[in-house]
mmCIF file of C-alpha atoms in Angstrom:
data_model
loop_
_atom_site.group_PDB
_atom_site.id
_atom_site.type_symbol
_atom_site.label_atom_id
_atom_site.label_comp_id
_atom_site.label_asym_id
_atom_site.label_seq_id
_atom_site.Cartn_x
_atom_site.Cartn_y
_atom_site.Cartn_z
ATOM 1 C CA UNK A 1 28.394 34.015 13.194
ATOM 2 C CA UNK A 2 27.536 30.501 14.378
ATOM 3 C CA UNK A 3 24.992 28.283 12.654
ATOM 4 C CA UNK A 4 22.622 28.653 15.609
ATOM 5 C CA UNK A 5 22.868 32.456 15.562
ATOM 6 C CA UNK A 6 22.225 32.442 11.814
ATOM 7 C CA UNK A 7 19.203 30.188 12.312
ATOM 8 C CA UNK A 8 17.906 32.404 15.131
ATOM 9 C CA UNK A 9 18.332 35.644 13.172
ATOM 10 C CA UNK A 10 16.756 34.244 10.005
ATOM 11 C CA UNK A 11 13.822 32.765 11.915
ATOM 12 C CA UNK A 12 13.166 36.066 13.679
ATOM 13 C CA UNK A 13 13.365 38.007 10.412
ATOM 14 C CA UNK A 14 10.981 35.618 8.632
ATOM 15 C CA UNK A 15 8.517 35.658 11.514
ATOM 16 C CA UNK A 16 8.527 39.472 11.715
ATOM 17 C CA UNK A 17 8.038 39.623 7.944
ATOM 18 C CA UNK A 18 4.994 37.370 8.242
ATOM 19 C CA UNK A 19 3.651 39.359 11.197
ATOM 20 C CA UNK A 20 3.919 42.654 9.297
ATOM 21 C CA UNK A 21 2.216 41.247 6.190
ATOM 22 C CA UNK A 22 -1.404 41.865 7.143
ATOM 23 C CA UNK A 23 -2.742 40.107 4.059
ATOM 24 C CA UNK A 24 -0.815 36.929 4.813
ATOM 25 C CA UNK A 25 -1.784 37.177 8.486
ATOM 26 C CA UNK A 26 -5.476 37.465 7.592
ATOM 27 C CA UNK A 27 -5.612 34.622 5.083
ATOM 28 C CA UNK A 28 -3.406 32.317 7.138
ATOM 29 C CA UNK A 29 -4.965 32.779 10.584
ATOM 30 C CA UNK A 30 -8.211 34.766 10.604
ATOM 31 C CA UNK A 31 -9.807 33.564 7.371
ATOM 32 C CA UNK A 32 -9.850 29.855 8.388
ATOM 33 C CA UNK A 33 -11.249 30.855 11.802
ATOM 34 C CA UNK A 34 -14.143 32.577 10.021
ATOM 35 C CA UNK A 35 -14.916 29.275 8.292
ATOM 36 C CA UNK A 36 -14.875 27.495 11.636
ATOM 37 C CA UNK A 37 -17.484 29.893 12.989
ATOM 38 C CA UNK A 38 -19.657 29.722 9.860
ATOM 39 C CA UNK A 39 -19.482 25.954 9.388
ATOM 40 C CA UNK A 40 -20.077 25.362 13.074
ATOM 41 C CA UNK A 41 -23.269 27.397 12.827
ATOM 42 C CA UNK A 42 -24.750 25.745 9.729
ATOM 43 C CA UNK A 43 -23.668 22.149 10.339
ATOM 44 C CA UNK A 44 -27.192 20.964 10.965
ATOM 45 C CA UNK A 45 -28.349 22.037 7.497
ATOM 46 C CA UNK A 46 -26.113 19.784 5.403
ATOM 47 C CA UNK A 47 -27.520 16.994 3.249
ATOM 48 C CA UNK A 48 -26.858 13.291 3.696
ATOM 49 C CA UNK A 49 -26.277 10.158 1.623
ATOM 50 C CA UNK A 50 -27.453 6.552 2.022
ATOM 51 C CA UNK A 51 -27.037 5.400 5.614
ATOM 52 C CA UNK A 52 -25.100 2.207 6.377
ATOM 53 C CA UNK A 53 -26.683 0.010 9.055
ATOM 54 C CA UNK A 54 -25.114 -3.097 10.615
ATOM 55 C CA UNK A 55 -27.619 -5.702 11.836
ATOM 56 C CA UNK A 56 -26.291 -7.729 14.768
ATOM 57 C CA UNK A 57 -27.823 -11.164 15.060
ATOM 58 C CA UNK A 58 -31.420 -11.685 13.970
ATOM 59 C CA UNK A 59 -33.595 -8.574 13.825
ATOM 60 C CA UNK A 60 -36.809 -9.856 12.306
ATOM 61 C CA UNK A 61 -38.450 -6.457 12.111
ATOM 62 C CA UNK A 62 -35.588 -5.140 9.943
ATOM 63 C CA UNK A 63 -35.525 -8.318 7.849
ATOM 64 C CA UNK A 64 -39.241 -8.027 7.118
ATOM 65 C CA UNK A 65 -38.924 -4.352 6.181
ATOM 66 C CA UNK A 66 -36.040 -5.088 3.787
ATOM 67 C CA UNK A 67 -37.748 -8.175 2.366
ATOM 68 C CA UNK A 68 -40.864 -6.092 1.759
ATOM 69 C CA UNK A 69 -39.173 -4.826 -1.366
ATOM 70 C CA UNK A 70 -39.557 -1.127 -0.649
ATOM 71 C CA UNK A 71 -37.586 0.680 -3.342
ATOM 72 C CA UNK A 72 -37.668 3.877 -1.328
ATOM 73 C CA UNK A 73 -36.118 2.171 1.698
ATOM 74 C CA UNK A 74 -33.317 0.728 -0.447
ATOM 75 C CA UNK A 75 -32.470 4.196 -1.745
ATOM 76 C CA UNK A 76 -31.782 5.596 1.703
ATOM 77 C CA UNK A 77 -30.561 2.630 3.750
ATOM 78 C CA UNK A 78 -28.079 -0.219 3.263
ATOM 79 C CA UNK A 79 -28.263 -3.106 5.751
ATOM 80 C CA UNK A 80 -25.444 -5.601 6.347
ATOM 81 C CA UNK A 81 -25.588 -8.528 8.767
ATOM 82 C CA UNK A 82 -22.832 -9.224 11.282
ATOM 83 C CA UNK A 83 -22.361 -11.450 14.313
ATOM 84 C CA UNK A 84 -19.602 -9.417 15.967
ATOM 85 C CA UNK A 85 -21.366 -6.822 18.118
ATOM 86 C CA UNK A 86 -18.178 -5.258 19.509
ATOM 87 C CA UNK A 87 -16.636 -4.799 16.087
ATOM 88 C CA UNK A 88 -19.885 -3.371 14.736
ATOM 89 C CA UNK A 89 -20.088 -0.768 17.506
ATOM 90 C CA UNK A 90 -16.463 0.124 16.916
ATOM 91 C CA UNK A 91 -17.185 0.744 13.235
ATOM 92 C CA UNK A 92 -19.915 3.192 14.212
ATOM 93 C CA UNK A 93 -17.512 5.009 16.535
ATOM 94 C CA UNK A 94 -14.914 5.243 13.760
ATOM 95 C CA UNK A 95 -17.432 6.438 11.187
ATOM 96 C CA UNK A 96 -17.250 3.300 9.022
ATOM 97 C CA UNK A 97 -20.962 2.655 9.636
ATOM 98 C CA UNK A 98 -23.852 4.905 10.628
ATOM 99 C CA UNK A 99 -25.707 2.666 13.066
ATOM 100 C CA UNK A 100 -25.933 -0.777 14.645
ATOM 101 C CA UNK A 101 -29.355 -2.364 15.162
ATOM 102 C CA UNK A 102 -30.233 -5.402 17.242
ATOM 103 C CA UNK A 103 -33.572 -6.809 18.361
ATOM 104 C CA UNK A 104 -34.252 -7.607 22.014
ATOM 105 C CA UNK A 105 -37.625 -9.280 22.139
ATOM 106 C CA UNK A 106 -40.103 -6.708 20.909
ATOM 107 C CA UNK A 107 -37.621 -3.870 21.263
ATOM 108 C CA UNK A 108 -35.400 -2.667 18.419
ATOM 109 C CA UNK A 109 -32.174 -1.165 19.819
ATOM 110 C CA UNK A 110 -30.400 1.376 17.597
ATOM 111 C CA UNK A 111 -26.819 2.377 18.382
ATOM 112 C CA UNK A 112 -25.875 5.545 16.524
ATOM 113 C CA UNK A 113 -23.047 8.073 16.409
ATOM 114 C CA UNK A 114 -23.035 11.813 16.883
ATOM 115 C CA UNK A 115 -20.171 12.133 14.397
ATOM 116 C CA UNK A 116 -22.734 13.127 11.777
ATOM 117 C CA UNK A 117 -25.913 14.484 13.320
ATOM 118 C CA UNK A 118 -27.732 14.391 10.003
ATOM 119 C CA UNK A 119 -26.947 10.699 9.464
ATOM 120 C CA UNK A 120 -27.860 9.759 13.044
ATOM 121 C CA UNK A 121 -31.132 11.666 12.722
ATOM 122 C CA UNK A 122 -31.870 9.892 9.434
ATOM 123 C CA UNK A 123 -31.177 6.482 10.997
ATOM 124 C CA UNK A 124 -33.462 7.135 13.951
ATOM 125 C CA UNK A 125 -36.191 8.433 11.681
ATOM 126 C CA UNK A 126 -35.968 5.333 9.474
ATOM 127 C CA UNK A 127 -36.049 2.980 12.464
ATOM 128 C CA UNK A 128 -39.031 4.770 13.958
ATOM 129 C CA UNK A 129 -40.802 4.525 10.606
ATOM 130 C CA UNK A 130 -40.057 0.792 10.347
ATOM 131 C CA UNK A 131 -41.298 0.174 13.899
ATOM 132 C CA UNK A 132 -44.456 2.206 13.307
ATOM 133 C CA UNK A 133 -45.158 0.205 10.149
ATOM 134 C CA UNK A 134 -44.720 -3.028 12.091
ATOM 135 C CA UNK A 135 -47.095 -1.803 14.774
ATOM 136 C CA UNK A 136 -49.690 -0.833 12.196
ATOM 137 C CA UNK A 137 -49.531 -4.348 10.777
ATOM 138 C CA UNK A 138 -50.458 -5.689 14.221
ATOM 139 C CA UNK A 139 -54.003 -4.283 13.952
ATOM 140 C CA UNK A 140 -56.157 -4.438 17.047
ATOM 141 C CA UNK A 141 -53.274 -5.168 19.341
ATOM 142 C CA UNK A 142 -51.073 -2.971 21.553
ATOM 143 C CA UNK A 143 -47.860 -1.860 19.846
ATOM 144 C CA UNK A 144 -45.838 -5.006 19.297
ATOM 145 C CA UNK A 145 -42.472 -3.261 18.920
ATOM 146 C CA UNK A 146 -40.695 -0.287 20.443
ATOM 147 C CA UNK A 147 -37.447 1.414 19.486
ATOM 148 C CA UNK A 148 -34.606 2.501 21.769
ATOM 149 C CA UNK A 149 -31.937 4.874 20.430
ATOM 150 C CA UNK A 150 -28.490 4.775 22.045
ATOM 151 C CA UNK A 151 -25.594 7.076 21.152
ATOM 152 C CA UNK A 152 -22.240 5.270 21.098
ATOM 153 C CA UNK A 153 -20.360 8.347 22.346
ATOM 154 C CA UNK A 154 -20.903 10.437 25.443
ATOM 155 C CA UNK A 155 -23.853 12.845 25.242
ATOM 156 C CA UNK A 156 -21.476 15.808 25.457
ATOM 157 C CA UNK A 157 -20.076 15.129 21.967
ATOM 158 C CA UNK A 158 -21.006 17.912 19.564
ATOM 159 C CA UNK A 159 -20.637 18.647 15.865
ATOM 160 C CA UNK A 160 -17.898 21.229 16.469
ATOM 161 C CA UNK A 161 -15.576 18.372 17.445
ATOM 162 C CA UNK A 162 -15.714 17.177 13.854
ATOM 163 C CA UNK A 163 -15.447 20.543 12.111
ATOM 164 C CA UNK A 164 -12.528 21.797 14.176
ATOM 165 C CA UNK A 165 -9.940 19.255 12.892
ATOM 166 C CA UNK A 166 -11.185 19.259 9.297
ATOM 167 C CA UNK A 167 -11.118 23.036 8.864
ATOM 168 C CA UNK A 168 -7.821 23.245 10.720
ATOM 169 C CA UNK A 169 -6.397 20.729 8.250
ATOM 170 C CA UNK A 170 -7.519 22.887 5.337
ATOM 171 C CA UNK A 171 -5.943 25.967 6.948
ATOM 172 C CA UNK A 172 -2.629 24.176 7.464
ATOM 173 C CA UNK A 173 -2.595 22.839 3.904
ATOM 174 C CA UNK A 174 -3.311 26.253 2.395
ATOM 175 C CA UNK A 175 -0.723 28.053 4.510
ATOM 176 C CA UNK A 176 1.949 25.405 3.953
ATOM 177 C CA UNK A 177 1.634 25.029 0.188
ATOM 178 C CA UNK A 178 1.011 28.703 -0.603
ATOM 179 C CA UNK A 179 3.667 29.971 1.802
ATOM 180 C CA UNK A 180 6.441 27.672 0.619
ATOM 181 C CA UNK A 181 5.761 28.013 -3.123
ATOM 182 C CA UNK A 182 5.412 31.796 -3.068
ATOM 183 C CA UNK A 183 8.436 32.298 -0.831
ATOM 184 C CA UNK A 184 10.719 30.194 -3.013
ATOM 185 C CA UNK A 185 9.600 31.789 -6.295
ATOM 186 C CA UNK A 186 9.811 35.302 -4.828
ATOM 187 C CA UNK A 187 13.285 34.692 -3.450
ATOM 188 C CA UNK A 188 14.443 33.349 -6.806
ATOM 189 C CA UNK A 189 12.929 36.063 -9.022
ATOM 190 C CA UNK A 190 14.238 38.860 -6.776
ATOM 191 C CA UNK A 191 17.726 37.391 -6.552
ATOM 192 C CA UNK A 192 17.473 36.713 -2.822
ATOM 193 C CA UNK A 193 18.403 33.051 -3.263
ATOM 194 C CA UNK A 194 21.606 33.987 -5.061
ATOM 195 C CA UNK A 195 22.525 36.437 -2.307
ATOM 196 C CA UNK A 196 21.781 33.828 0.349
ATOM 197 C CA UNK A 197 24.039 31.403 -1.493
ATOM 198 C CA UNK A 198 26.889 33.893 -1.214
ATOM 199 C CA UNK A 199 26.146 34.810 2.413
ATOM 200 C CA UNK A 200 27.908 33.245 5.420
ATOM 201 C CA UNK A 201 24.694 31.503 6.505
ATOM 202 C CA UNK A 202 24.609 27.848 5.371
ATOM 203 C CA UNK A 203 21.761 27.148 2.917
ATOM 204 C CA UNK A 204 20.308 24.310 5.048
ATOM 205 C CA UNK A 205 20.065 26.792 7.913
ATOM 206 C CA UNK A 206 18.040 29.172 5.739
ATOM 207 C CA UNK A 207 15.484 26.523 4.867
ATOM 208 C CA UNK A 208 15.470 25.152 8.420
ATOM 209 C CA UNK A 209 14.531 28.633 9.632
ATOM 210 C CA UNK A 210 11.662 28.752 7.112
ATOM 211 C CA UNK A 211 10.390 25.375 8.313
ATOM 212 C CA UNK A 212 10.691 26.399 11.968
ATOM 213 C CA UNK A 213 8.664 29.578 11.375
ATOM 214 C CA UNK A 214 5.985 27.607 9.504
ATOM 215 C CA UNK A 215 5.737 25.075 12.347
ATOM 216 C CA UNK A 216 5.465 27.860 14.925
ATOM 217 C CA UNK A 217 2.672 29.563 12.968
ATOM 218 C CA UNK A 218 0.870 26.215 12.551
ATOM 219 C CA UNK A 219 0.969 25.536 16.290
ATOM 220 C CA UNK A 220 -0.441 29.017 16.926
ATOM 221 C CA UNK A 221 -3.218 28.209 14.439
ATOM 222 C CA UNK A 222 -3.913 24.971 16.270
ATOM 223 C CA UNK A 223 -4.124 26.763 19.614
ATOM 224 C CA UNK A 224 -6.452 29.454 18.222
ATOM 225 C CA UNK A 225 -8.755 26.879 16.644
ATOM 226 C CA UNK A 226 -8.986 24.936 19.891
ATOM 227 C CA UNK A 227 -9.573 28.062 21.992
ATOM 228 C CA UNK A 228 -12.287 29.408 19.680
ATOM 229 C CA UNK A 229 -13.984 26.018 19.346
ATOM 230 C CA UNK A 230 -14.046 25.666 23.124
ATOM 231 C CA UNK A 231 -16.077 28.853 23.553
ATOM 232 C CA UNK A 232 -19.514 28.232 25.124
ATOM 233 C CA UNK A 233 -21.284 28.971 21.832
ATOM 234 C CA UNK A 234 -19.530 25.953 20.261
ATOM 235 C CA UNK A 235 -18.560 23.719 23.184
ATOM 236 C CA UNK A 236 -15.587 21.705 21.924
ATOM 237 C CA UNK A 237 -14.694 18.955 24.410
ATOM 238 C CA UNK A 238 -11.215 17.478 24.345
ATOM 239 C CA UNK A 239 -10.439 14.196 26.081
ATOM 240 C CA UNK A 240 -8.261 11.134 25.793
ATOM 241 C CA UNK A 241 -5.389 11.338 23.323
ATOM 242 C CA UNK A 242 -6.336 14.727 21.828
ATOM 243 C CA UNK A 243 -2.706 15.814 22.303
ATOM 244 C CA UNK A 244 -1.760 13.479 19.432
ATOM 245 C CA UNK A 245 -3.159 16.207 17.179
ATOM 246 C CA UNK A 246 0.067 18.151 17.820
ATOM 247 C CA UNK A 247 2.403 15.629 16.119
ATOM 248 C CA UNK A 248 -0.293 15.282 13.448
ATOM 249 C CA UNK A 249 -0.072 19.046 12.834
ATOM 250 C CA UNK A 250 3.726 18.908 12.652
ATOM 251 C CA UNK A 251 3.693 16.002 10.195
ATOM 252 C CA UNK A 252 1.027 17.716 8.105
ATOM 253 C CA UNK A 253 2.936 20.999 7.931
ATOM 254 C CA UNK A 254 6.090 19.175 6.803
ATOM 255 C CA UNK A 255 4.123 17.379 4.084
ATOM 256 C CA UNK A 256 2.478 20.552 2.761
ATOM 257 C CA UNK A 257 5.704 22.533 2.944
ATOM 258 C CA UNK A 258 7.395 19.896 0.794
ATOM 259 C CA UNK A 259 4.594 20.142 -1.769
ATOM 260 C CA UNK A 260 4.916 23.920 -1.762
ATOM 261 C CA UNK A 261 8.691 23.686 -2.156
ATOM 262 C CA UNK A 262 8.222 21.296 -5.063
ATOM 263 C CA UNK A 263 5.881 23.749 -6.805
ATOM 264 C CA UNK A 264 8.188 26.670 -6.024
ATOM 265 C CA UNK A 265 11.220 24.794 -7.330
ATOM 266 C CA UNK A 266 9.462 24.031 -10.627
ATOM 267 C CA UNK A 267 7.536 27.267 -11.287
ATOM 268 C CA UNK A 268 9.389 30.112 -13.022
ATOM 269 C CA UNK A 269 7.003 32.945 -12.086
ATOM 270 C CA UNK A 270 4.721 33.857 -9.197
ATOM 271 C CA UNK A 271 1.689 33.654 -11.475
ATOM 272 C CA UNK A 272 2.535 30.068 -12.427
ATOM 273 C CA UNK A 273 3.161 29.138 -8.801
ATOM 274 C CA UNK A 274 -0.177 30.630 -7.731
ATOM 275 C CA UNK A 275 -2.098 28.822 -10.468
ATOM 276 C CA UNK A 276 -0.510 25.438 -9.756
ATOM 277 C CA UNK A 277 -0.962 25.897 -6.003
ATOM 278 C CA UNK A 278 -4.668 26.570 -6.494
ATOM 279 C CA UNK A 279 -4.956 23.448 -8.626
ATOM 280 C CA UNK A 280 -3.416 21.429 -5.793
ATOM 281 C CA UNK A 281 -5.008 23.018 -2.707
ATOM 282 C CA UNK A 282 -8.631 23.323 -3.848
ATOM 283 C CA UNK A 283 -9.086 19.646 -4.834
ATOM 284 C CA UNK A 284 -7.334 18.637 -1.607
ATOM 285 C CA UNK A 285 -9.739 20.738 0.429
ATOM 286 C CA UNK A 286 -12.835 19.163 -1.116
ATOM 287 C CA UNK A 287 -11.531 15.613 -1.515
ATOM 288 C CA UNK A 288 -9.809 15.636 1.874
ATOM 289 C CA UNK A 289 -13.071 15.949 3.788
ATOM 290 C CA UNK A 290 -12.554 19.514 5.020
ATOM 291 C CA UNK A 291 -15.895 20.919 3.869
ATOM 292 C CA UNK A 292 -18.192 17.899 3.703
ATOM 293 C CA UNK A 293 -18.082 14.240 4.795
ATOM 294 C CA UNK A 294 -16.478 11.997 2.212
ATOM 295 C CA UNK A 295 -19.140 9.328 2.697
ATOM 296 C CA UNK A 296 -21.585 11.704 1.006
ATOM 297 C CA UNK A 297 -19.567 11.587 -2.218
ATOM 298 C CA UNK A 298 -19.493 8.970 -5.016
ATOM 299 C CA UNK A 299 -17.301 5.890 -4.588
ATOM 300 C CA UNK A 300 -14.842 7.025 -7.275
ATOM 301 C CA UNK A 301 -14.359 10.321 -5.439
ATOM 302 C CA UNK A 302 -13.714 8.578 -2.125
ATOM 303 C CA UNK A 303 -11.132 6.375 -3.824
ATOM 304 C CA UNK A 304 -9.473 9.360 -5.490
ATOM 305 C CA UNK A 305 -9.231 11.170 -2.149
ATOM 306 C CA UNK A 306 -6.584 8.716 -0.927
ATOM 307 C CA UNK A 307 -3.960 10.339 -3.144
ATOM 308 C CA UNK A 308 -4.310 13.658 -1.283
ATOM 309 C CA UNK A 309 -2.334 14.036 1.955
ATOM 310 C CA UNK A 310 -4.981 16.325 3.445
ATOM 311 C CA UNK A 311 -7.305 13.333 3.804
ATOM 312 C CA UNK A 312 -4.797 11.660 6.130
ATOM 313 C CA UNK A 313 -4.290 14.800 8.215
ATOM 314 C CA UNK A 314 -8.048 15.287 8.602
ATOM 315 C CA UNK A 315 -8.646 11.630 9.380
ATOM 316 C CA UNK A 316 -5.855 11.434 11.945
ATOM 317 C CA UNK A 317 -6.918 14.580 13.809
ATOM 318 C CA UNK A 318 -10.563 13.519 13.667
ATOM 319 C CA UNK A 319 -9.696 10.188 15.274
ATOM 320 C CA UNK A 320 -8.011 11.759 18.299
ATOM 321 C CA UNK A 321 -9.921 15.046 18.604
ATOM 322 C CA UNK A 322 -13.422 13.958 17.627
ATOM 323 C CA UNK A 323 -13.810 10.211 17.932
ATOM 324 C CA UNK A 324 -11.790 9.825 21.115
ATOM 325 C CA UNK A 325 -9.593 7.035 19.755
ATOM 326 C CA UNK A 326 -6.201 6.175 21.203
ATOM 327 C CA UNK A 327 -2.770 7.529 20.184
ATOM 328 C CA UNK A 328 -2.096 4.593 17.865
ATOM 329 C CA UNK A 329 -5.063 5.560 15.679
ATOM 330 C CA UNK A 330 -3.086 8.541 14.342
ATOM 331 C CA UNK A 331 0.187 6.721 13.688
ATOM 332 C CA UNK A 332 -0.656 5.411 10.165
ATOM 333 C CA UNK A 333 -1.672 8.905 9.057
ATOM 334 C CA UNK A 334 1.472 10.435 10.554
ATOM 335 C CA UNK A 335 3.539 7.857 8.664
ATOM 336 C CA UNK A 336 1.867 8.726 5.359
ATOM 337 C CA UNK A 337 2.351 12.466 5.888
ATOM 338 C CA UNK A 338 6.032 12.064 6.780
ATOM 339 C CA UNK A 339 6.461 9.888 3.699
ATOM 340 C CA UNK A 340 4.918 12.634 1.560
ATOM 341 C CA UNK A 341 7.265 15.154 3.196
ATOM 342 C CA UNK A 342 10.364 13.081 2.373
ATOM 343 C CA UNK A 343 9.349 12.316 -1.219
ATOM 344 C CA UNK A 344 8.281 15.905 -1.888
ATOM 345 C CA UNK A 345 11.518 17.286 -0.452
ATOM 346 C CA UNK A 346 13.670 14.929 -2.535
ATOM 347 C CA UNK A 347 11.881 15.885 -5.751
ATOM 348 C CA UNK A 348 12.075 19.591 -4.843
ATOM 349 C CA UNK A 349 15.843 19.282 -4.372
ATOM 350 C CA UNK A 350 16.183 17.732 -7.850
ATOM 351 C CA UNK A 351 14.141 20.574 -9.407
ATOM 352 C CA UNK A 352 15.710 23.382 -7.383
ATOM 353 C CA UNK A 353 17.264 26.337 -9.276
ATOM 354 C CA UNK A 354 19.136 29.317 -7.860
ATOM 355 C CA UNK A 355 18.195 31.690 -10.689
ATOM 356 C CA UNK A 356 14.968 32.372 -12.564
ATOM 357 C CA UNK A 357 16.582 31.516 -15.894
#
């Protein structure tokens, strides 16, 4: 039998095994979709942290409000001055700032993002409050200031465009790490690895088939997430370089498979593999920004999140699927994920054992 025929037969057998395992099918495909539906429905009820506002040029009304020494205002809003309007607006689009404010005569212009509806609502509420306070101070006169709110993205942008990539990232991480670790430990403890070693099929072909099946399942997950999120009740809108999410998915799956293989190569029992996998996947899910925005967490937590590959997968897919950025915006994240895949695979090879002993 040729290498290709071996690869084809093994891939088909592994895929049929996954398809017949209803538990694996549910937790890999349907369970993450349930989270997409639930999170999409309750997005507007999440809490928020201090908003970051960039002041372009001289906005006297903001300066007076900040100089007024209001402790309450300082707890909810951080203002930084900048002279580069284009760069400031770009930061809002990328999620590095929550709003840009500039003063045009007696009008305060607020540029906000729909990336986080809670944050944008908080910004507009704060600006309206500041303007109302300024108008009150001008007693006996017509309102001296007005506020104009401008969204930096198109009005069609909705919250589902930010939950779809983050929850998809969590689903891919869970399936990749759990699937690879459990498969390797199960094959070892049941003697399947030893039999595969003695079979005519080359060992690299066996693992290539496992990777191919995982990639195929991940692409099906991606398609299902996109289809469900595009239903009228959610309204996902894809534009620009959204297709860059596909290579992001592939790079992410390779990274998480390598982590799973590393755990499976080290663990001696299924129980150990499950425990270690949980210890890896759960922190990644929370620190990777899958369930809540990282800017709502403490600074030390945001810094710690950079060691988890899920953060890079979520960030890369969010850039192209939610923020409408160009293809190059996902390249750094793809590079990190591929680097994780290579390092994880090399370590897994060093730890690999054919037998459970």
